[in-house]
């Protein structure tokens, strides 16, 4: 972090691109795509894969329609493909419409949610490159299918999204005009419409509210409940109108309570213009309706809660602060409550830390994927100088005029939260009000998706600094180069300039200074600057390979499906996976593999381009590799996909009627009779054929080809040869073995198979086999109905790491000299040109509280990855003296007091915190509302993500408590 806090925040307010090294959940699906007015032209910069960025070319203005059908080189060779536009035209039209939407952003614009599975398939189709001289098969996606992101229990007329979906992983958002074009070309749906809203404290930014506020309304008259859905920016008055219309109640007789945790919290004002978000109403929380004149009910609960035991101290001269008490988690109207310092000896007072009345051990309620926030808050709530400061009267430091702050609202809310956490008699605190204020300051945290605890820490410290910045009028100071002056002189000058614009407890406690050196590779010009930092982001060693598990489909009498785990280059291609998997499964020279992404018992897409990046394959995908002889594929052949359907398996949801693994084969592109299809299916199912009434089965191979000993158990499986004879006899009798249907690519309905059936060479042709008791008696379907392995399954539990590195090796990698990237060229004042200079960072001045961020999350265009390497960090006596260039006599010895942990992988995970209770010198595990003691020997794990150290042998940590 080369900039001061104020400058960093200013750049974020202006929408400049921020180095998000740690943000592994960069955009909230509840409020997606945060766009400030200054960044309307950079729509793709907030996690949304805009078409213009995907294709990396400058688009011309789009036509609204296609005048004629123009086939691409691949399309022209295909038969049976009837699309109004070529792929190139689709790409050009969508690019133009996307650009128009970016230029016309306004509140209320409509956007549509599309399943990322379908969108990725379409994106791959229109962006696929065909290498010269090598024809590649382009398979268009089927109709738009959003059912994988829709809650199957929701009303079909009002489909609701599944919870906790992630943008660019589970879904994407497209403007209304793009949606209309995609539906025109591909049909399908259902449509999921959302609106663009504006939010933010000082500068408004745009976001698509993917998850409107869902409130659970309880009617006190009869105890009935219903769901109310409104925008979080709807007013309290609009909530009254909606509730009264829904329940048939006069607005004058209605009273609506904030019914958080089934307890009356706040009586809402029907005339209020405050938004529901400003009223601290959370998603999926309860509200209570009472009607004047109705009989009281069992649901009319008291609002009384546990009182917080506050420790009174001597009143100050500021009368505004003299009467503060807190009841039921809410302030009584005064801004501050007065506290004893929990880190100082109270002279033997019995009011402080009894066995059942310990302070600092309150948990934080998870409000819905807020464990990242809870982890950060607990670490700060156990940072001695921060707690000391906020439990005192800091009203004189509030900066209400800072355009980069929130008029002190964030600082006051944070201080109130610390007071609740350090109250006796408090087991769990619900940080609703704090989350609301944080969301206004940093809108990306206003939703309910998982985020990065380190990014939240960075934004929170920035916000607290700006709210508490004692500098009311920032002087303009022109930055000077070192020009050969002594480092001590330049560093002191730069720190003085920084403090002249930024003066707060956050700067005093949490900011250090590092030396940045740039050397021009051409003229040798050296530029030295000294910049403040809030935390150190240390790189971790990363592997250049990736582990992938793929199920190989054999379809023979010994085994049907066997999973193999192979190691491939992290940035490799499908060809690399095919080579590694072929070696693992013993693929013969005349055989090849067809890769398919299987989802909901159907092939979602085929991966048939050997140059396709493996980064397109996500860790939670399930890939099947179908093994074929080369002679079965090639010109004149078409893919036939066979799905399995059993009526009794049908339940809620569109796809639950299907079961098992789809079978795939190649057939001739010539008319096929029903008998031909019947024979093909019989051949594919022959390994599952039962010859006796016993329940003999084809075994699914164990991982990497190990087959269990099945001696004496395979007699129940007939050979393919025997099966063919049986089926030939059946065909000769004119009876078909299966009830087979045809399902069109653009329809979910089933149609009887007609004579003269021709497989479509343009895309896979799908047929459906209806399984009845007869088929189950003849074939053992249990081998088909198995769970396919995910590409990579990450455990929520910390496994014993195979590799270990020291914190010092990470630090040495941080300060090592390295060349700037091509995108970060430095303008050399000597050459008057941009140069790829060499850069080196050195520690110059260390802060009182040293925050170390371990860079566990890495990104590229397609893939997010977590590094689970164990970092061996000191708990006591972290000595950084040899890494600090400034020898000013300050102690460089540090002690660990808190850790923010992340468990799990990129697609999901959980944050907790370890924190040391200073008065006891004991460690505790803070897991949301659960708090338990933990031994110091258990603190070091591969889940450690952000480390909090405090300087020892120094008196400055308590300076704020000693001021008069």
mmCIF file of C-alpha atoms in Angstrom, residues 48-395:
data_model
loop_
_atom_site.group_PDB
_atom_site.id
_atom_site.type_symbol
_atom_site.label_atom_id
_atom_site.label_comp_id
_atom_site.label_asym_id
_atom_site.label_seq_id
_atom_site.Cartn_x
_atom_site.Cartn_y
_atom_site.Cartn_z
ATOM 1 C CA UNK A 48 -18.654 -8.857 -14.325
ATOM 2 C CA UNK A 49 -17.207 -10.495 -17.441
ATOM 3 C CA UNK A 50 -18.318 -7.864 -19.917
ATOM 4 C CA UNK A 51 -18.424 -8.955 -23.524
ATOM 5 C CA UNK A 52 -15.961 -6.305 -24.611
ATOM 6 C CA UNK A 53 -13.367 -7.672 -22.205
ATOM 7 C CA UNK A 54 -14.071 -11.306 -22.952
ATOM 8 C CA UNK A 55 -13.344 -10.936 -26.627
ATOM 9 C CA UNK A 56 -10.575 -8.340 -26.286
ATOM 10 C CA UNK A 57 -11.374 -6.521 -29.481
ATOM 11 C CA UNK A 58 -12.902 -3.207 -30.399
ATOM 12 C CA UNK A 59 -16.488 -3.683 -31.428
ATOM 13 C CA UNK A 60 -18.334 -1.686 -34.011
ATOM 14 C CA UNK A 61 -21.885 -0.500 -33.561
ATOM 15 C CA UNK A 62 -24.291 -3.403 -33.625
ATOM 16 C CA UNK A 63 -27.183 -4.103 -35.887
ATOM 17 C CA UNK A 64 -30.424 -4.883 -34.148
ATOM 18 C CA UNK A 65 -31.222 -7.729 -36.475
ATOM 19 C CA UNK A 66 -29.543 -10.039 -38.928
ATOM 20 C CA UNK A 67 -30.610 -9.419 -42.512
ATOM 21 C CA UNK A 68 -29.620 -12.835 -43.686
ATOM 22 C CA UNK A 69 -28.245 -16.089 -42.407
ATOM 23 C CA UNK A 70 -24.469 -16.253 -42.801
ATOM 24 C CA UNK A 71 -22.775 -19.434 -41.711
ATOM 25 C CA UNK A 72 -19.234 -19.516 -40.357
ATOM 26 C CA UNK A 73 -16.710 -21.983 -41.719
ATOM 27 C CA UNK A 74 -17.771 -24.514 -39.135
ATOM 28 C CA UNK A 75 -21.481 -23.771 -39.482
ATOM 29 C CA UNK A 76 -21.461 -24.056 -43.248
ATOM 30 C CA UNK A 77 -20.366 -27.650 -42.977
ATOM 31 C CA UNK A 78 -23.072 -28.469 -40.487
ATOM 32 C CA UNK A 79 -26.530 -29.637 -41.338
ATOM 33 C CA UNK A 80 -29.718 -29.123 -39.424
ATOM 34 C CA UNK A 81 -28.577 -25.889 -37.712
ATOM 35 C CA UNK A 82 -31.173 -23.126 -38.075
ATOM 36 C CA UNK A 83 -30.064 -19.908 -36.344
ATOM 37 C CA UNK A 84 -30.955 -16.388 -37.474
ATOM 38 C CA UNK A 85 -27.384 -15.164 -36.881
ATOM 39 C CA UNK A 86 -23.887 -16.522 -37.170
ATOM 40 C CA UNK A 87 -21.749 -16.733 -34.074
ATOM 41 C CA UNK A 88 -19.730 -13.734 -35.206
ATOM 42 C CA UNK A 89 -22.917 -11.694 -35.623
ATOM 43 C CA UNK A 90 -24.151 -12.735 -32.189
ATOM 44 C CA UNK A 91 -20.890 -11.604 -30.681
ATOM 45 C CA UNK A 92 -21.001 -8.260 -32.489
ATOM 46 C CA UNK A 93 -24.624 -7.555 -31.554
ATOM 47 C CA UNK A 94 -24.214 -8.416 -27.877
ATOM 48 C CA UNK A 95 -20.993 -6.393 -27.660
ATOM 49 C CA UNK A 96 -22.747 -3.335 -29.034
ATOM 50 C CA UNK A 97 -25.763 -3.710 -26.752
ATOM 51 C CA UNK A 98 -23.516 -4.178 -23.731
ATOM 52 C CA UNK A 99 -21.605 -1.029 -24.597
ATOM 53 C CA UNK A 100 -24.840 0.948 -24.988
ATOM 54 C CA UNK A 101 -26.027 -0.229 -21.566
ATOM 55 C CA UNK A 102 -22.756 0.872 -19.971
ATOM 56 C CA UNK A 103 -23.173 4.351 -21.433
ATOM 57 C CA UNK A 104 -26.773 4.710 -20.257
ATOM 58 C CA UNK A 105 -26.621 3.679 -16.623
ATOM 59 C CA UNK A 106 -29.495 4.997 -14.557
ATOM 60 C CA UNK A 107 -31.419 3.856 -11.546
ATOM 61 C CA UNK A 108 -34.245 1.502 -12.452
ATOM 62 C CA UNK A 109 -32.593 -0.066 -15.507
ATOM 63 C CA UNK A 110 -33.484 -3.725 -15.858
ATOM 64 C CA UNK A 111 -30.944 -6.545 -15.781
ATOM 65 C CA UNK A 112 -31.502 -10.273 -16.052
ATOM 66 C CA UNK A 113 -29.817 -13.090 -14.165
ATOM 67 C CA UNK A 114 -28.517 -15.946 -16.332
ATOM 68 C CA UNK A 115 -27.018 -19.236 -15.196
ATOM 69 C CA UNK A 116 -23.264 -19.036 -15.599
ATOM 70 C CA UNK A 117 -23.249 -22.605 -16.858
ATOM 71 C CA UNK A 118 -25.300 -21.639 -19.869
ATOM 72 C CA UNK A 119 -23.589 -18.293 -20.321
ATOM 73 C CA UNK A 120 -20.129 -19.860 -20.217
ATOM 74 C CA UNK A 121 -21.181 -22.355 -22.862
ATOM 75 C CA UNK A 122 -22.435 -19.537 -25.098
ATOM 76 C CA UNK A 123 -19.364 -17.421 -24.401
ATOM 77 C CA UNK A 124 -17.056 -20.281 -25.318
ATOM 78 C CA UNK A 125 -19.049 -20.895 -28.451
ATOM 79 C CA UNK A 126 -18.835 -17.333 -29.769
ATOM 80 C CA UNK A 127 -15.246 -16.732 -28.689
ATOM 81 C CA UNK A 128 -13.788 -20.047 -29.786
ATOM 82 C CA UNK A 129 -10.701 -19.674 -31.912
ATOM 83 C CA UNK A 130 -9.984 -22.146 -34.678
ATOM 84 C CA UNK A 131 -6.307 -22.608 -35.316
ATOM 85 C CA UNK A 132 -5.284 -22.419 -38.932
ATOM 86 C CA UNK A 133 -5.490 -25.703 -40.760
ATOM 87 C CA UNK A 134 -7.346 -27.450 -37.942
ATOM 88 C CA UNK A 135 -11.116 -27.708 -38.061
ATOM 89 C CA UNK A 136 -12.842 -27.576 -34.723
ATOM 90 C CA UNK A 137 -16.386 -28.591 -33.924
ATOM 91 C CA UNK A 138 -18.479 -25.753 -32.534
ATOM 92 C CA UNK A 139 -21.433 -26.936 -30.459
ATOM 93 C CA UNK A 140 -24.005 -24.248 -29.836
ATOM 94 C CA UNK A 141 -25.627 -24.203 -26.402
ATOM 95 C CA UNK A 142 -29.201 -25.295 -25.991
ATOM 96 C CA UNK A 143 -31.950 -22.994 -24.732
ATOM 97 C CA UNK A 144 -31.221 -20.736 -21.790
ATOM 98 C CA UNK A 145 -31.653 -22.852 -18.679
ATOM 99 C CA UNK A 146 -31.746 -21.073 -15.333
ATOM 100 C CA UNK A 147 -33.086 -23.971 -13.308
ATOM 101 C CA UNK A 148 -29.727 -24.731 -11.716
ATOM 102 C CA UNK A 149 -29.790 -21.349 -9.922
ATOM 103 C CA UNK A 150 -33.490 -21.334 -8.995
ATOM 104 C CA UNK A 151 -34.940 -22.604 -5.736
ATOM 105 C CA UNK A 152 -37.024 -25.613 -6.778
ATOM 106 C CA UNK A 153 -39.562 -24.881 -4.020
ATOM 107 C CA UNK A 154 -40.323 -21.362 -5.239
ATOM 108 C CA UNK A 155 -43.428 -20.491 -7.229
ATOM 109 C CA UNK A 156 -42.960 -21.126 -10.942
ATOM 110 C CA UNK A 157 -44.646 -17.793 -11.694
ATOM 111 C CA UNK A 158 -42.179 -15.986 -9.421
ATOM 112 C CA UNK A 159 -38.907 -17.971 -9.469
ATOM 113 C CA UNK A 160 -36.507 -17.194 -6.630
ATOM 114 C CA UNK A 161 -32.765 -17.610 -6.745
ATOM 115 C CA UNK A 162 -30.978 -20.112 -4.569
ATOM 116 C CA UNK A 163 -29.206 -18.476 -1.673
ATOM 117 C CA UNK A 164 -25.510 -17.674 -1.558
ATOM 118 C CA UNK A 165 -24.933 -17.687 -5.305
ATOM 119 C CA UNK A 166 -21.776 -15.985 -6.508
ATOM 120 C CA UNK A 167 -21.535 -13.744 -9.543
ATOM 121 C CA UNK A 168 -19.329 -15.007 -12.386
ATOM 122 C CA UNK A 169 -19.347 -18.439 -10.699
ATOM 123 C CA UNK A 170 -23.044 -19.318 -10.498
ATOM 124 C CA UNK A 171 -24.628 -16.551 -12.541
ATOM 125 C CA UNK A 172 -23.974 -13.472 -14.672
ATOM 126 C CA UNK A 173 -26.012 -10.322 -15.241
ATOM 127 C CA UNK A 174 -26.929 -8.928 -18.652
ATOM 128 C CA UNK A 175 -28.822 -5.747 -19.610
ATOM 129 C CA UNK A 176 -32.427 -6.027 -20.733
ATOM 130 C CA UNK A 177 -31.681 -5.643 -24.456
ATOM 131 C CA UNK A 178 -29.011 -8.364 -24.341
ATOM 132 C CA UNK A 179 -31.460 -10.688 -22.597
ATOM 133 C CA UNK A 180 -34.078 -10.077 -25.286
ATOM 134 C CA UNK A 181 -31.594 -10.952 -28.036
ATOM 135 C CA UNK A 182 -30.407 -14.128 -26.299
ATOM 136 C CA UNK A 183 -34.011 -15.264 -25.801
ATOM 137 C CA UNK A 184 -34.788 -14.469 -29.421
ATOM 138 C CA UNK A 185 -31.918 -16.678 -30.553
ATOM 139 C CA UNK A 186 -31.988 -19.483 -27.993
ATOM 140 C CA UNK A 187 -35.405 -19.352 -26.229
ATOM 141 C CA UNK A 188 -35.552 -20.822 -22.737
ATOM 142 C CA UNK A 189 -35.571 -19.140 -19.331
ATOM 143 C CA UNK A 190 -37.263 -18.542 -17.000
ATOM 144 C CA UNK A 191 -36.588 -14.797 -16.876
ATOM 145 C CA UNK A 192 -35.185 -13.477 -13.584
ATOM 146 C CA UNK A 193 -35.508 -9.705 -13.634
ATOM 147 C CA UNK A 194 -33.631 -7.344 -11.345
ATOM 148 C CA UNK A 195 -33.219 -3.558 -11.115
ATOM 149 C CA UNK A 196 -30.234 -1.234 -11.009
ATOM 150 C CA UNK A 197 -30.088 0.829 -7.816
ATOM 151 C CA UNK A 198 -27.735 3.572 -6.653
ATOM 152 C CA UNK A 199 -26.037 3.561 -3.285
ATOM 153 C CA UNK A 200 -23.106 4.997 -1.422
ATOM 154 C CA UNK A 201 -22.528 7.706 1.155
ATOM 155 C CA UNK A 202 -20.813 10.585 -0.641
ATOM 156 C CA UNK A 203 -20.473 9.495 -4.247
ATOM 157 C CA UNK A 204 -23.280 7.325 -5.538
ATOM 158 C CA UNK A 205 -22.472 4.085 -7.318
ATOM 159 C CA UNK A 206 -24.710 1.748 -9.264
ATOM 160 C CA UNK A 207 -25.427 -1.854 -8.397
ATOM 161 C CA UNK A 208 -27.841 -4.557 -9.469
ATOM 162 C CA UNK A 209 -29.880 -5.750 -6.506
ATOM 163 C CA UNK A 210 -29.783 -9.460 -7.234
ATOM 164 C CA UNK A 211 -31.325 -10.437 -3.914
ATOM 165 C CA UNK A 212 -34.099 -8.049 -2.838
ATOM 166 C CA UNK A 213 -34.798 -7.831 0.869
ATOM 167 C CA UNK A 214 -36.838 -10.811 2.038
ATOM 168 C CA UNK A 215 -38.753 -10.225 5.277
ATOM 169 C CA UNK A 216 -40.750 -12.811 7.226
ATOM 170 C CA UNK A 217 -43.995 -11.180 8.322
ATOM 171 C CA UNK A 218 -45.823 -12.563 11.356
ATOM 172 C CA UNK A 219 -49.423 -11.424 11.898
ATOM 173 C CA UNK A 220 -50.013 -11.156 15.661
ATOM 174 C CA UNK A 221 -53.765 -11.667 15.204
ATOM 175 C CA UNK A 222 -53.515 -15.314 14.185
ATOM 176 C CA UNK A 223 -49.798 -16.118 14.144
ATOM 177 C CA UNK A 224 -49.816 -16.659 10.379
ATOM 178 C CA UNK A 225 -46.695 -15.824 8.411
ATOM 179 C CA UNK A 226 -45.939 -14.662 4.896
ATOM 180 C CA UNK A 227 -42.990 -13.386 2.876
ATOM 181 C CA UNK A 228 -42.559 -9.732 1.909
ATOM 182 C CA UNK A 229 -40.021 -8.903 -0.808
ATOM 183 C CA UNK A 230 -38.924 -5.313 -1.334
ATOM 184 C CA UNK A 231 -35.819 -3.469 -2.400
ATOM 185 C CA UNK A 232 -33.485 -2.635 0.462
ATOM 186 C CA UNK A 233 -33.832 0.952 -0.715
ATOM 187 C CA UNK A 234 -37.607 0.942 -0.341
ATOM 188 C CA UNK A 235 -38.798 3.264 2.408
ATOM 189 C CA UNK A 236 -40.409 2.217 5.660
ATOM 190 C CA UNK A 237 -43.572 3.874 4.354
ATOM 191 C CA UNK A 238 -43.513 1.586 1.311
ATOM 192 C CA UNK A 239 -43.144 -1.398 3.625
ATOM 193 C CA UNK A 240 -46.303 -0.329 5.459
ATOM 194 C CA UNK A 241 -48.197 0.008 2.181
ATOM 195 C CA UNK A 242 -47.102 -3.447 1.018
ATOM 196 C CA UNK A 243 -47.871 -5.165 4.329
ATOM 197 C CA UNK A 244 -51.259 -3.483 4.694
ATOM 198 C CA UNK A 245 -52.224 -4.370 1.123
ATOM 199 C CA UNK A 246 -51.119 -7.966 1.625
ATOM 200 C CA UNK A 247 -52.966 -8.442 4.938
ATOM 201 C CA UNK A 248 -55.985 -6.244 4.139
ATOM 202 C CA UNK A 249 -55.324 -3.847 7.006
ATOM 203 C CA UNK A 250 -55.829 -0.107 7.210
ATOM 204 C CA UNK A 251 -52.506 1.720 7.421
ATOM 205 C CA UNK A 252 -53.837 3.842 10.286
ATOM 206 C CA UNK A 253 -54.461 0.745 12.420
ATOM 207 C CA UNK A 254 -51.235 -1.096 11.599
ATOM 208 C CA UNK A 255 -48.118 -1.218 13.751
ATOM 209 C CA UNK A 256 -45.026 -2.953 12.404
ATOM 210 C CA UNK A 257 -42.169 -3.990 14.651
ATOM 211 C CA UNK A 258 -38.594 -4.861 13.832
ATOM 212 C CA UNK A 259 -38.982 -8.397 15.188
ATOM 213 C CA UNK A 260 -35.344 -9.464 15.108
ATOM 214 C CA UNK A 261 -34.825 -12.867 16.731
ATOM 215 C CA UNK A 262 -38.567 -13.016 17.484
ATOM 216 C CA UNK A 263 -38.299 -10.132 19.927
ATOM 217 C CA UNK A 264 -39.681 -6.612 19.531
ATOM 218 C CA UNK A 265 -36.769 -4.357 18.819
ATOM 219 C CA UNK A 266 -37.940 -1.112 17.206
ATOM 220 C CA UNK A 267 -41.416 0.146 16.336
ATOM 221 C CA UNK A 268 -41.246 1.351 12.738
ATOM 222 C CA UNK A 269 -42.635 4.758 11.800
ATOM 223 C CA UNK A 270 -45.179 4.561 8.943
ATOM 224 C CA UNK A 271 -44.316 8.118 7.889
ATOM 225 C CA UNK A 272 -40.578 7.496 7.796
ATOM 226 C CA UNK A 273 -38.713 7.991 4.542
ATOM 227 C CA UNK A 274 -35.717 6.043 5.846
ATOM 228 C CA UNK A 275 -34.819 3.085 3.690
ATOM 229 C CA UNK A 276 -35.203 -0.448 4.972
ATOM 230 C CA UNK A 277 -31.425 -0.754 4.910
ATOM 231 C CA UNK A 278 -31.014 2.397 7.012
ATOM 232 C CA UNK A 279 -33.576 0.921 9.406
ATOM 233 C CA UNK A 280 -31.224 -2.055 9.923
ATOM 234 C CA UNK A 281 -33.668 -4.596 8.509
ATOM 235 C CA UNK A 282 -31.725 -7.649 7.404
ATOM 236 C CA UNK A 283 -32.459 -10.265 4.775
ATOM 237 C CA UNK A 284 -34.639 -13.149 6.014
ATOM 238 C CA UNK A 285 -35.364 -11.439 9.340
ATOM 239 C CA UNK A 286 -38.762 -11.229 11.054
ATOM 240 C CA UNK A 287 -41.148 -8.324 11.276
ATOM 241 C CA UNK A 288 -44.322 -8.315 13.384
ATOM 242 C CA UNK A 289 -47.701 -6.841 12.419
ATOM 243 C CA UNK A 290 -50.039 -5.642 15.165
ATOM 244 C CA UNK A 291 -53.464 -4.206 14.425
ATOM 245 C CA UNK A 292 -55.244 -1.742 16.706
ATOM 246 C CA UNK A 293 -58.454 -3.200 18.114
ATOM 247 C CA UNK A 294 -57.400 -6.835 17.676
ATOM 248 C CA UNK A 295 -57.034 -9.183 20.586
ATOM 249 C CA UNK A 296 -53.536 -9.587 21.949
ATOM 250 C CA UNK A 297 -51.837 -12.756 20.924
ATOM 251 C CA UNK A 298 -49.115 -15.078 22.021
ATOM 252 C CA UNK A 299 -46.881 -13.419 19.469
ATOM 253 C CA UNK A 300 -46.986 -10.084 21.321
ATOM 254 C CA UNK A 301 -43.626 -10.469 22.961
ATOM 255 C CA UNK A 302 -41.848 -8.138 25.325
ATOM 256 C CA UNK A 303 -38.935 -6.138 24.057
ATOM 257 C CA UNK A 304 -37.036 -6.472 27.291
ATOM 258 C CA UNK A 305 -33.696 -8.125 26.914
ATOM 259 C CA UNK A 306 -30.591 -8.767 28.922
ATOM 260 C CA UNK A 307 -29.184 -5.628 30.460
ATOM 261 C CA UNK A 308 -25.559 -4.881 29.765
ATOM 262 C CA UNK A 309 -23.601 -4.325 32.953
ATOM 263 C CA UNK A 310 -21.778 -1.059 32.440
ATOM 264 C CA UNK A 311 -18.972 0.155 34.631
ATOM 265 C CA UNK A 312 -19.503 3.810 35.549
ATOM 266 C CA UNK A 313 -16.578 6.208 35.734
ATOM 267 C CA UNK A 314 -16.211 9.812 36.659
ATOM 268 C CA UNK A 315 -18.237 12.110 34.345
ATOM 269 C CA UNK A 316 -16.399 14.398 31.971
ATOM 270 C CA UNK A 317 -17.014 18.023 31.238
ATOM 271 C CA UNK A 318 -18.890 17.053 28.122
ATOM 272 C CA UNK A 319 -22.488 16.740 29.299
ATOM 273 C CA UNK A 320 -23.443 14.892 26.100
ATOM 274 C CA UNK A 321 -21.420 11.950 27.325
ATOM 275 C CA UNK A 322 -22.489 11.915 30.953
ATOM 276 C CA UNK A 323 -25.613 9.779 30.928
ATOM 277 C CA UNK A 324 -24.880 6.980 28.500
ATOM 278 C CA UNK A 325 -26.265 3.570 29.239
ATOM 279 C CA UNK A 326 -27.033 0.763 26.899
ATOM 280 C CA UNK A 327 -30.011 -1.569 27.162
ATOM 281 C CA UNK A 328 -30.948 -4.444 24.906
ATOM 282 C CA UNK A 329 -28.105 -3.624 22.534
ATOM 283 C CA UNK A 330 -29.335 -0.095 21.746
ATOM 284 C CA UNK A 331 -28.112 3.283 22.923
ATOM 285 C CA UNK A 332 -30.558 5.311 25.009
ATOM 286 C CA UNK A 333 -29.891 8.386 22.913
ATOM 287 C CA UNK A 334 -26.501 9.557 24.097
ATOM 288 C CA UNK A 335 -23.557 9.077 21.781
ATOM 289 C CA UNK A 336 -21.152 7.441 24.199
ATOM 290 C CA UNK A 337 -21.192 5.379 27.358
ATOM 291 C CA UNK A 338 -18.366 5.750 29.828
ATOM 292 C CA UNK A 339 -16.270 2.752 30.647
ATOM 293 C CA UNK A 340 -13.470 1.502 32.727
ATOM 294 C CA UNK A 341 -10.435 0.455 30.765
ATOM 295 C CA UNK A 342 -10.631 -3.366 30.555
ATOM 296 C CA UNK A 343 -6.855 -3.592 30.105
ATOM 297 C CA UNK A 344 -5.992 -1.738 33.320
ATOM 298 C CA UNK A 345 -5.969 -3.108 36.851
ATOM 299 C CA UNK A 346 -9.136 -2.017 38.675
ATOM 300 C CA UNK A 347 -7.537 -2.243 42.072
ATOM 301 C CA UNK A 348 -9.330 -5.397 43.076
ATOM 302 C CA UNK A 349 -12.829 -4.320 42.137
ATOM 303 C CA UNK A 350 -15.218 -7.258 42.015
ATOM 304 C CA UNK A 351 -17.317 -5.794 39.231
ATOM 305 C CA UNK A 352 -15.014 -6.678 36.401
ATOM 306 C CA UNK A 353 -14.067 -10.244 35.573
ATOM 307 C CA UNK A 354 -15.914 -12.882 37.545
ATOM 308 C CA UNK A 355 -16.019 -16.442 36.284
ATOM 309 C CA UNK A 356 -19.449 -15.935 34.746
ATOM 310 C CA UNK A 357 -18.936 -12.253 34.043
ATOM 311 C CA UNK A 358 -15.817 -12.070 31.891
ATOM 312 C CA UNK A 359 -15.509 -9.149 29.550
ATOM 313 C CA UNK A 360 -14.234 -9.474 25.989
ATOM 314 C CA UNK A 361 -15.635 -12.968 25.477
ATOM 315 C CA UNK A 362 -18.887 -12.066 23.738
ATOM 316 C CA UNK A 363 -19.541 -13.718 20.407
ATOM 317 C CA UNK A 364 -20.899 -12.068 17.256
ATOM 318 C CA UNK A 365 -24.023 -13.398 15.614
ATOM 319 C CA UNK A 366 -23.697 -14.456 11.987
ATOM 320 C CA UNK A 367 -26.210 -12.331 10.080
ATOM 321 C CA UNK A 368 -25.826 -14.403 6.924
ATOM 322 C CA UNK A 369 -22.330 -15.087 5.570
ATOM 323 C CA UNK A 370 -20.873 -12.426 7.855
ATOM 324 C CA UNK A 371 -18.220 -14.634 9.440
ATOM 325 C CA UNK A 372 -15.578 -12.633 7.513
ATOM 326 C CA UNK A 373 -16.767 -9.482 9.291
ATOM 327 C CA UNK A 374 -17.020 -11.185 12.682
ATOM 328 C CA UNK A 375 -13.478 -12.501 12.376
ATOM 329 C CA UNK A 376 -12.085 -9.042 11.629
ATOM 330 C CA UNK A 377 -14.121 -7.361 14.367
ATOM 331 C CA UNK A 378 -12.959 -9.814 17.034
ATOM 332 C CA UNK A 379 -9.320 -9.220 16.081
ATOM 333 C CA UNK A 380 -9.786 -5.437 16.367
ATOM 334 C CA UNK A 381 -11.869 -5.835 19.544
ATOM 335 C CA UNK A 382 -8.810 -7.428 21.166
ATOM 336 C CA UNK A 383 -6.316 -4.850 19.914
ATOM 337 C CA UNK A 384 -5.398 -3.029 23.175
ATOM 338 C CA UNK A 385 -4.734 0.525 21.884
ATOM 339 C CA UNK A 386 -7.863 0.423 19.682
ATOM 340 C CA UNK A 387 -10.097 -0.732 22.521
ATOM 341 C CA UNK A 388 -8.492 1.738 24.942
ATOM 342 C CA UNK A 389 -9.262 4.570 22.576
ATOM 343 C CA UNK A 390 -12.859 3.661 21.716
ATOM 344 C CA UNK A 391 -13.870 3.000 25.321
ATOM 345 C CA UNK A 392 -12.970 6.579 26.167
ATOM 346 C CA UNK A 393 -14.504 9.880 25.140
ATOM 347 C CA UNK A 394 -13.270 10.416 21.592
ATOM 348 C CA UNK A 395 -16.025 12.800 20.536
#
